[in-house]
């Protein structure tokens, strides 16, 4: 049996919450973490059509890109879209999870998928990133306990560096102590000075996993009173939201626009920044027109996003960046198809469906 909580864990593996921007609302919005999930629907939006699709397919989970509850609800009536959807989900025992900017930023997420659809090569991340608070734990232990300690702290979430896990540094030295008469030292003698060979273990961890990691360390440490330090390290940027890549054959703005429209099945708008061929392109799906300047700083000649405001189009094109407004749905929906396939790989016992609205319905334009 797969539970809503297990789905949340799988989402965390592929779209870590630490990637989400601070104002975002990701995670479980509606439902019981212990409820069973046999079938689920993945959708860009929490539209009435997506909820109806859950009901007709017997899906007990709706996983969307766009978060449902941004502001605290004061009422639960029929007066707004959000209230209607929440009430409808509750009535039908359907849970709702949102993976928003965390899935935009994640590897293979919305913007990796967009870059791939656009045929970009040599793709690298750029742009705005969440700031993540980290700590470092330093533990002193006898050599015989080192592997067990590192395993325990890694299982509790320490030692994550990018795509690497169980990252730890060890150095050897001498620890010395005098154990009082009531102490029960694992090594050495009470009421005497003891010098013992110890290993200093260092591991990084997210600030929000300190309690879990310290408990795991205490559980695995052989000493009555483990010696350890928790250090505050400078915050680090998480994975940035945008993707920068190269067109293997540079295209003129009009040619690239036709390429975008074919690749995404859309009718884009373009504001030309230069009459030179475009080689380097920045891409961020959805409403991300404010990322154009970071794309420019990163050497892009063009920027593709879902929605572009008039004054942004004007300014960016005057700064030499050709801007493409390719549609919110068209730039983000492909990333939801990828999300469903990643969830299918992680949780094959759940039947994962993608909700693709009819053109003109449920947030998908005609
Ligand atoms: Zn969006």
Short mmCIF file of C-alpha atoms and ligand atoms in Angstrom, two decimals:
data_model
loop_
_atom_site.label_atom_id
_atom_site.label_comp_id
_atom_site.label_asym_id
_atom_site.label_seq_id
_atom_site.Cartn_x
_atom_site.Cartn_y
_atom_site.Cartn_z
CA UNK A 1 0.00 0.00 0.00
CA UNK A 2 1.28 3.49 -0.86
CA UNK A 3 0.24 6.33 1.42
CA UNK A 4 -0.04 10.06 0.79
CA UNK A 5 2.98 10.45 3.12
CA UNK A 6 5.02 8.11 0.91
CA UNK A 7 4.03 10.14 -2.15
CA UNK A 8 5.23 13.26 -0.30
CA UNK A 9 8.57 11.54 0.43
CA UNK A 10 8.94 10.64 -3.26
CA UNK A 11 8.17 14.24 -4.28
CA UNK A 12 10.80 15.41 -1.76
CA UNK A 13 13.39 13.12 -3.37
CA UNK A 14 12.88 14.53 -6.86
CA UNK A 15 11.82 18.10 -6.03
CA UNK A 16 13.37 18.97 -2.63
CA UNK A 17 11.41 21.50 -0.60
CA UNK A 18 14.65 23.43 0.01
CA UNK A 19 14.62 24.43 -3.68
CA UNK A 20 11.25 26.23 -3.24
CA UNK A 21 11.26 30.01 -3.01
CA UNK A 22 10.49 31.36 0.46
CA UNK A 23 7.09 32.80 -0.49
CA UNK A 24 5.97 29.59 -2.16
CA UNK A 25 3.46 27.13 -0.70
CA UNK A 26 4.52 23.62 -1.56
CA UNK A 27 3.72 20.24 -0.06
CA UNK A 28 0.47 18.76 1.24
CA UNK A 29 -2.43 21.22 0.95
CA UNK A 30 -5.41 18.92 1.51
CA UNK A 31 -5.79 15.41 2.84
CA UNK A 32 -4.71 12.76 5.30
CA UNK A 33 -1.04 11.67 5.11
CA UNK A 34 -2.07 8.14 6.09
CA UNK A 35 -4.66 7.74 3.32
CA UNK A 36 -3.98 5.13 0.65
CA UNK A 37 -3.12 6.15 -2.92
CA UNK A 38 -3.80 3.64 -5.69
CA UNK A 39 -4.30 6.13 -8.48
CA UNK A 40 -3.20 9.76 -8.86
CA UNK A 41 -3.52 12.60 -11.33
CA UNK A 42 -0.72 15.02 -12.20
CA UNK A 43 -1.87 18.38 -13.53
CA UNK A 44 -0.52 21.89 -14.08
CA UNK A 45 -3.57 23.40 -12.38
CA UNK A 46 -6.02 22.45 -9.65
CA UNK A 47 -8.85 23.15 -12.08
CA UNK A 48 -12.42 21.92 -11.73
CA UNK A 49 -11.63 19.63 -14.68
CA UNK A 50 -8.61 18.14 -12.92
CA UNK A 51 -10.67 17.43 -9.78
CA UNK A 52 -13.43 15.93 -11.93
CA UNK A 53 -10.83 13.71 -13.64
CA UNK A 54 -9.74 12.44 -10.20
CA UNK A 55 -13.35 11.63 -9.35
CA UNK A 56 -14.08 9.81 -12.60
CA UNK A 57 -10.80 7.85 -12.56
CA UNK A 58 -11.07 6.99 -8.87
CA UNK A 59 -7.83 8.87 -8.11
CA UNK A 60 -7.36 9.76 -4.44
CA UNK A 61 -4.49 12.20 -5.04
CA UNK A 62 -4.08 15.32 -7.17
CA UNK A 63 -0.48 16.45 -7.65
CA UNK A 64 -0.31 19.90 -9.25
CA UNK A 65 2.38 22.40 -10.10
CA UNK A 66 0.39 25.41 -8.96
CA UNK A 67 -0.26 25.60 -5.22
CA UNK A 68 -3.89 25.63 -4.08
CA UNK A 69 -3.97 27.51 -0.77
CA UNK A 70 -1.80 30.67 -0.83
CA UNK A 71 -3.61 32.62 1.88
CA UNK A 72 -5.30 31.19 5.00
CA UNK A 73 -8.93 30.36 4.24
CA UNK A 74 -11.49 32.27 6.35
CA UNK A 75 -14.49 30.42 4.95
CA UNK A 76 -15.17 27.23 3.05
CA UNK A 77 -18.08 28.15 0.84
CA UNK A 78 -18.82 28.13 -2.87
CA UNK A 79 -17.68 31.75 -3.29
CA UNK A 80 -14.22 31.31 -4.82
CA UNK A 81 -12.30 28.85 -6.96
CA UNK A 82 -10.00 27.84 -4.10
CA UNK A 83 -12.84 27.29 -1.63
CA UNK A 84 -14.79 25.26 -4.17
CA UNK A 85 -11.81 23.07 -4.96
CA UNK A 86 -10.87 22.49 -1.32
CA UNK A 87 -14.48 21.58 -0.43
CA UNK A 88 -14.77 19.33 -3.47
CA UNK A 89 -11.49 17.53 -2.67
CA UNK A 90 -12.54 17.01 0.95
CA UNK A 91 -15.99 15.70 -0.07
CA UNK A 92 -14.35 13.19 -2.40
CA UNK A 93 -11.49 12.18 -0.06
CA UNK A 94 -8.89 13.40 -2.57
CA UNK A 95 -5.55 14.65 -1.24
CA UNK A 96 -3.73 17.52 -2.91
CA UNK A 97 0.04 18.09 -3.10
CA UNK A 98 1.78 21.02 -4.83
CA UNK A 99 5.31 20.88 -6.29
CA UNK A 100 5.86 24.40 -7.57
CA UNK A 101 9.16 26.33 -7.58
CA UNK A 102 10.84 23.22 -6.15
CA UNK A 103 9.89 21.39 -9.37
CA UNK A 104 10.79 24.44 -11.51
CA UNK A 105 14.34 24.32 -10.14
CA UNK A 106 14.83 20.57 -9.78
CA UNK A 107 16.84 18.39 -12.11
CA UNK A 108 14.52 17.17 -14.93
CA UNK A 109 11.90 19.65 -13.65
CA UNK A 110 9.80 22.20 -15.51
CA UNK A 111 12.74 24.19 -16.83
CA UNK A 112 15.02 21.27 -17.72
CA UNK A 113 12.06 19.85 -19.63
CA UNK A 114 11.45 23.23 -21.32
CA UNK A 115 15.13 23.50 -22.34
CA UNK A 116 14.97 19.99 -23.75
CA UNK A 117 11.77 20.74 -25.72
CA UNK A 118 13.46 23.83 -27.14
CA UNK A 119 16.37 21.67 -28.28
CA UNK A 120 18.96 23.56 -26.22
CA UNK A 121 22.37 21.96 -25.69
CA UNK A 122 25.11 22.60 -23.11
CA UNK A 123 22.34 23.43 -20.60
CA UNK A 124 23.30 24.91 -17.23
CA UNK A 125 21.24 26.45 -14.41
CA UNK A 126 21.04 30.22 -13.94
CA UNK A 127 18.83 32.79 -12.25
CA UNK A 128 17.08 33.19 -8.92
CA UNK A 129 17.63 30.49 -6.30
CA UNK A 130 16.28 29.91 -2.81
CA UNK A 131 18.68 30.54 0.07
CA UNK A 132 19.15 27.51 2.25
CA UNK A 133 20.29 27.51 5.90
CA UNK A 134 22.92 24.86 6.60
CA UNK A 135 24.69 23.64 9.72
CA UNK A 136 27.76 21.49 10.26
CA UNK A 137 27.95 18.81 12.91
CA UNK A 138 31.37 17.90 14.28
CA UNK A 139 31.47 14.70 16.34
CA UNK A 140 34.40 13.10 18.15
CA UNK A 141 34.30 9.31 18.41
CA UNK A 142 36.52 6.23 18.68
CA UNK A 143 37.49 4.79 15.31
CA UNK A 144 35.41 1.65 15.86
CA UNK A 145 32.22 3.76 15.94
CA UNK A 146 32.89 5.96 12.91
CA UNK A 147 31.09 3.99 10.17
CA UNK A 148 28.00 3.42 12.32
CA UNK A 149 27.87 7.11 13.26
CA UNK A 150 28.22 8.34 9.68
CA UNK A 151 25.53 5.88 8.53
CA UNK A 152 23.14 6.98 11.29
CA UNK A 153 23.62 10.70 10.64
CA UNK A 154 23.34 10.22 6.87
CA UNK A 155 20.08 8.27 7.31
CA UNK A 156 18.79 11.23 9.35
CA UNK A 157 19.62 13.67 6.53
CA UNK A 158 23.24 14.76 7.09
CA UNK A 159 25.96 14.64 4.45
CA UNK A 160 23.99 15.93 1.42
CA UNK A 161 26.07 17.84 -1.12
CA UNK A 162 24.33 18.21 -4.50
CA UNK A 163 23.94 14.78 -6.06
CA UNK A 164 26.22 13.24 -3.42
CA UNK A 165 25.10 11.54 -0.22
CA UNK A 166 26.82 10.39 3.01
CA UNK A 167 29.47 13.09 2.56
CA UNK A 168 31.74 13.21 5.63
CA UNK A 169 35.27 14.26 6.52
CA UNK A 170 37.37 12.40 9.08
CA UNK A 171 40.58 13.39 10.80
CA UNK A 172 42.34 11.69 13.69
CA UNK A 173 43.61 13.13 16.94
CA UNK A 174 43.79 12.66 20.66
CA UNK A 175 40.86 13.34 22.97
CA UNK A 176 41.55 13.71 26.65
CA UNK A 177 39.24 13.75 29.66
CA UNK A 178 38.98 13.06 33.37
CA UNK A 179 35.86 11.05 34.21
CA UNK A 180 34.32 11.84 37.61
CA UNK A 181 33.60 9.12 40.14
CA UNK A 182 29.94 8.68 39.06
CA UNK A 183 30.75 8.52 35.35
CA UNK A 184 30.71 5.26 33.39
CA UNK A 185 33.24 5.90 30.64
CA UNK A 186 33.14 3.49 27.71
CA UNK A 187 36.90 3.86 27.37
CA UNK A 188 39.44 4.89 30.01
CA UNK A 189 39.19 4.90 33.79
CA UNK A 190 37.23 7.03 36.27
CA UNK A 191 39.14 9.56 38.41
CA UNK A 192 42.10 9.55 36.08
CA UNK A 193 43.34 11.48 33.13
CA UNK A 194 42.62 9.55 29.93
CA UNK A 195 44.08 10.18 26.49
CA UNK A 196 42.29 8.29 23.74
CA UNK A 197 42.64 8.15 19.98
CA UNK A 198 39.53 9.66 18.41
CA UNK A 199 38.23 10.57 14.97
CA UNK A 200 36.73 13.97 14.27
CA UNK A 201 33.75 13.50 11.92
CA UNK A 202 32.33 16.52 10.07
CA UNK A 203 29.07 16.47 8.11
CA UNK A 204 26.84 19.20 6.71
CA UNK A 205 23.11 19.17 7.27
CA UNK A 206 20.08 21.32 6.64
CA UNK A 207 19.19 23.58 9.56
CA UNK A 208 15.75 21.99 9.78
CA UNK A 209 17.21 18.52 10.26
CA UNK A 210 19.38 19.35 13.32
CA UNK A 211 17.06 17.69 15.87
CA UNK A 212 16.80 14.51 13.81
CA UNK A 213 20.53 14.27 13.12
CA UNK A 214 21.58 14.95 16.73
CA UNK A 215 19.14 12.28 17.96
CA UNK A 216 20.55 9.80 15.43
CA UNK A 217 24.12 10.69 16.46
CA UNK A 218 23.34 10.18 20.16
CA UNK A 219 21.65 6.87 19.37
CA UNK A 220 24.70 5.57 17.47
CA UNK A 221 27.48 7.03 19.64
CA UNK A 222 29.11 4.63 22.14
CA UNK A 223 29.99 7.34 24.68
CA UNK A 224 27.91 8.25 27.72
CA UNK A 225 28.45 11.95 26.85
CA UNK A 226 29.31 12.40 23.19
CA UNK A 227 31.40 15.49 22.45
CA UNK A 228 29.98 17.34 19.46
CA UNK A 229 29.65 20.85 18.00
CA UNK A 230 26.93 22.32 15.85
CA UNK A 231 28.33 25.08 13.66
CA UNK A 232 26.35 27.72 11.80
CA UNK A 233 27.72 27.97 8.27
CA UNK A 234 26.93 30.68 5.73
CA UNK A 235 23.62 30.14 3.87
CA UNK A 236 24.02 28.68 0.40
CA UNK A 237 21.94 29.16 -2.75
CA UNK A 238 19.87 26.14 -3.80
CA UNK A 239 19.46 25.07 -7.43
CA UNK A 240 18.57 28.15 -9.55
CA UNK A 241 15.27 28.25 -11.40
CA UNK A 242 16.37 29.03 -14.98
CA UNK A 243 18.15 27.03 -17.65
CA UNK A 244 20.60 28.51 -20.12
CA UNK A 245 21.48 26.61 -23.27
CA UNK A 246 22.79 26.92 -26.81
CA UNK A 247 21.05 26.43 -30.11
CA UNK A 248 23.34 24.08 -32.02
CA UNK A 249 22.42 26.06 -35.14
CA UNK A 250 21.95 29.77 -34.36
CA UNK A 251 18.58 31.09 -35.57
CA UNK A 252 17.27 34.53 -36.48
CA UNK A 253 14.52 35.78 -34.11
CA UNK A 254 11.69 34.93 -36.54
CA UNK A 255 13.12 31.45 -37.21
CA UNK A 256 13.51 30.78 -33.49
CA UNK A 257 9.93 31.92 -32.88
CA UNK A 258 8.65 29.36 -35.43
CA UNK A 259 10.84 26.72 -33.77
CA UNK A 260 9.37 27.56 -30.32
CA UNK A 261 5.83 27.39 -31.65
CA UNK A 262 6.41 23.97 -33.20
CA UNK A 263 8.28 22.63 -30.15
CA UNK A 264 5.68 23.73 -27.61
CA UNK A 265 2.51 23.68 -29.72
CA UNK A 266 1.90 27.37 -29.06
CA UNK A 267 1.66 30.76 -30.73
CA UNK A 268 4.29 32.90 -29.08
CA UNK A 269 4.80 36.65 -29.10
CA UNK A 270 8.29 37.99 -29.72
CA UNK A 271 10.02 41.32 -29.12
CA UNK A 272 13.29 41.54 -31.05
CA UNK A 273 16.39 42.71 -29.19
CA UNK A 274 18.88 42.32 -32.02
CA UNK A 275 18.95 41.39 -35.69
CA UNK A 276 21.85 39.03 -35.07
CA UNK A 277 21.33 35.24 -34.94
CA UNK A 278 20.40 33.84 -31.52
CA UNK A 279 22.75 31.24 -30.08
CA UNK A 280 22.42 31.38 -26.28
CA UNK A 281 18.91 31.17 -24.82
CA UNK A 282 17.60 31.52 -21.27
CA UNK A 283 14.35 29.69 -20.45
CA UNK A 284 12.04 29.83 -17.45
CA UNK A 285 8.46 28.56 -17.78
CA UNK A 286 5.40 30.35 -16.46
CA UNK A 287 5.28 33.95 -15.24
CA UNK A 288 9.03 34.63 -14.99
CA UNK A 289 9.66 37.66 -17.18
CA UNK A 290 11.74 39.30 -14.42
CA UNK A 291 14.48 36.69 -14.96
CA UNK A 292 15.45 38.25 -18.31
CA UNK A 293 18.16 40.44 -16.76
CA UNK A 294 19.87 37.44 -15.18
CA UNK A 295 19.73 35.75 -18.58
CA UNK A 296 21.40 38.83 -20.10
CA UNK A 297 24.08 38.84 -17.37
CA UNK A 298 24.70 35.18 -18.20
CA UNK A 299 25.30 35.96 -21.86
CA UNK A 300 21.92 35.01 -23.36
CA UNK A 301 20.69 36.76 -26.51
CA UNK A 302 17.12 35.51 -26.05
CA UNK A 303 14.80 34.71 -23.18
CA UNK A 304 11.80 32.36 -23.38
CA UNK A 305 9.10 32.42 -20.71
CA UNK A 306 5.37 31.97 -20.40
CA UNK A 307 4.16 35.53 -19.84
CA UNK A 308 5.83 38.86 -20.60
CA UNK A 309 4.50 42.20 -19.41
CA UNK A 310 4.60 45.06 -21.93
CA UNK A 311 7.05 47.21 -19.98
CA UNK A 312 9.37 44.23 -19.45
CA UNK A 313 9.29 43.39 -23.18
CA UNK A 314 10.15 46.99 -23.97
CA UNK A 315 13.07 47.23 -21.56
CA UNK A 316 14.55 43.80 -22.31
CA UNK A 317 14.45 44.33 -26.07
CA UNK A 318 16.10 47.76 -25.64
CA UNK A 319 18.87 45.96 -23.73
CA UNK A 320 19.35 43.59 -26.67
CA UNK A 321 17.48 40.53 -25.35
CA UNK A 322 14.90 39.07 -27.72
CA UNK A 323 11.91 38.16 -25.55
CA UNK A 324 9.47 35.34 -26.24
CA UNK A 325 6.13 35.03 -24.48
CA UNK A 326 5.24 31.43 -25.27
CA UNK A 327 2.27 30.92 -22.93
CA UNK A 328 2.10 29.81 -19.30
CA UNK A 329 0.47 26.45 -20.11
CA UNK A 330 2.73 25.70 -23.09
CA UNK A 331 5.94 26.36 -21.17
CA UNK A 332 5.00 24.46 -18.01
CA UNK A 333 2.73 21.56 -18.96
CA UNK A 334 5.58 19.50 -20.51
CA UNK A 335 7.30 19.53 -17.10
CA UNK A 336 4.22 17.92 -15.56
CA UNK A 337 4.44 15.05 -18.03
CA UNK A 338 8.02 14.55 -16.82
CA UNK A 339 6.87 14.75 -13.19
CA UNK A 340 4.33 11.98 -13.76
CA UNK A 341 6.97 9.76 -15.32
CA UNK A 342 9.41 10.40 -12.45
CA UNK A 343 6.66 9.55 -9.93
CA UNK A 344 5.83 6.39 -11.91
CA UNK A 345 9.47 5.30 -11.64
CA UNK A 346 9.55 5.93 -7.88
CA UNK A 347 6.11 4.58 -7.01
CA UNK A 348 5.14 2.04 -9.67
CA UNK A 349 2.30 0.63 -7.56
CA UNK A 350 0.35 3.87 -8.05
CA UNK A 351 -1.42 4.43 -11.39
CA UNK A 352 -0.16 7.87 -12.47
CA UNK A 353 -2.21 9.83 -15.03
CA UNK A 354 -1.51 13.24 -16.58
CA UNK A 355 -4.46 15.59 -16.87
CA UNK A 356 -4.32 17.31 -20.25
CA UNK A 357 -7.27 19.69 -20.65
CA UNK A 358 -9.06 20.24 -23.96
CA UNK A 359 -7.79 23.41 -25.69
CA UNK A 360 -9.68 26.38 -24.29
CA UNK A 361 -10.59 24.60 -21.02
CA UNK A 362 -9.18 24.41 -17.50
CA UNK A 363 -6.38 26.90 -18.00
CA UNK A 364 -5.20 25.64 -21.40
CA UNK A 365 -5.70 28.33 -24.05
CA UNK A 366 -7.32 27.67 -27.42
ZN1 LIG B 1 3.09 28.42 -13.43
#
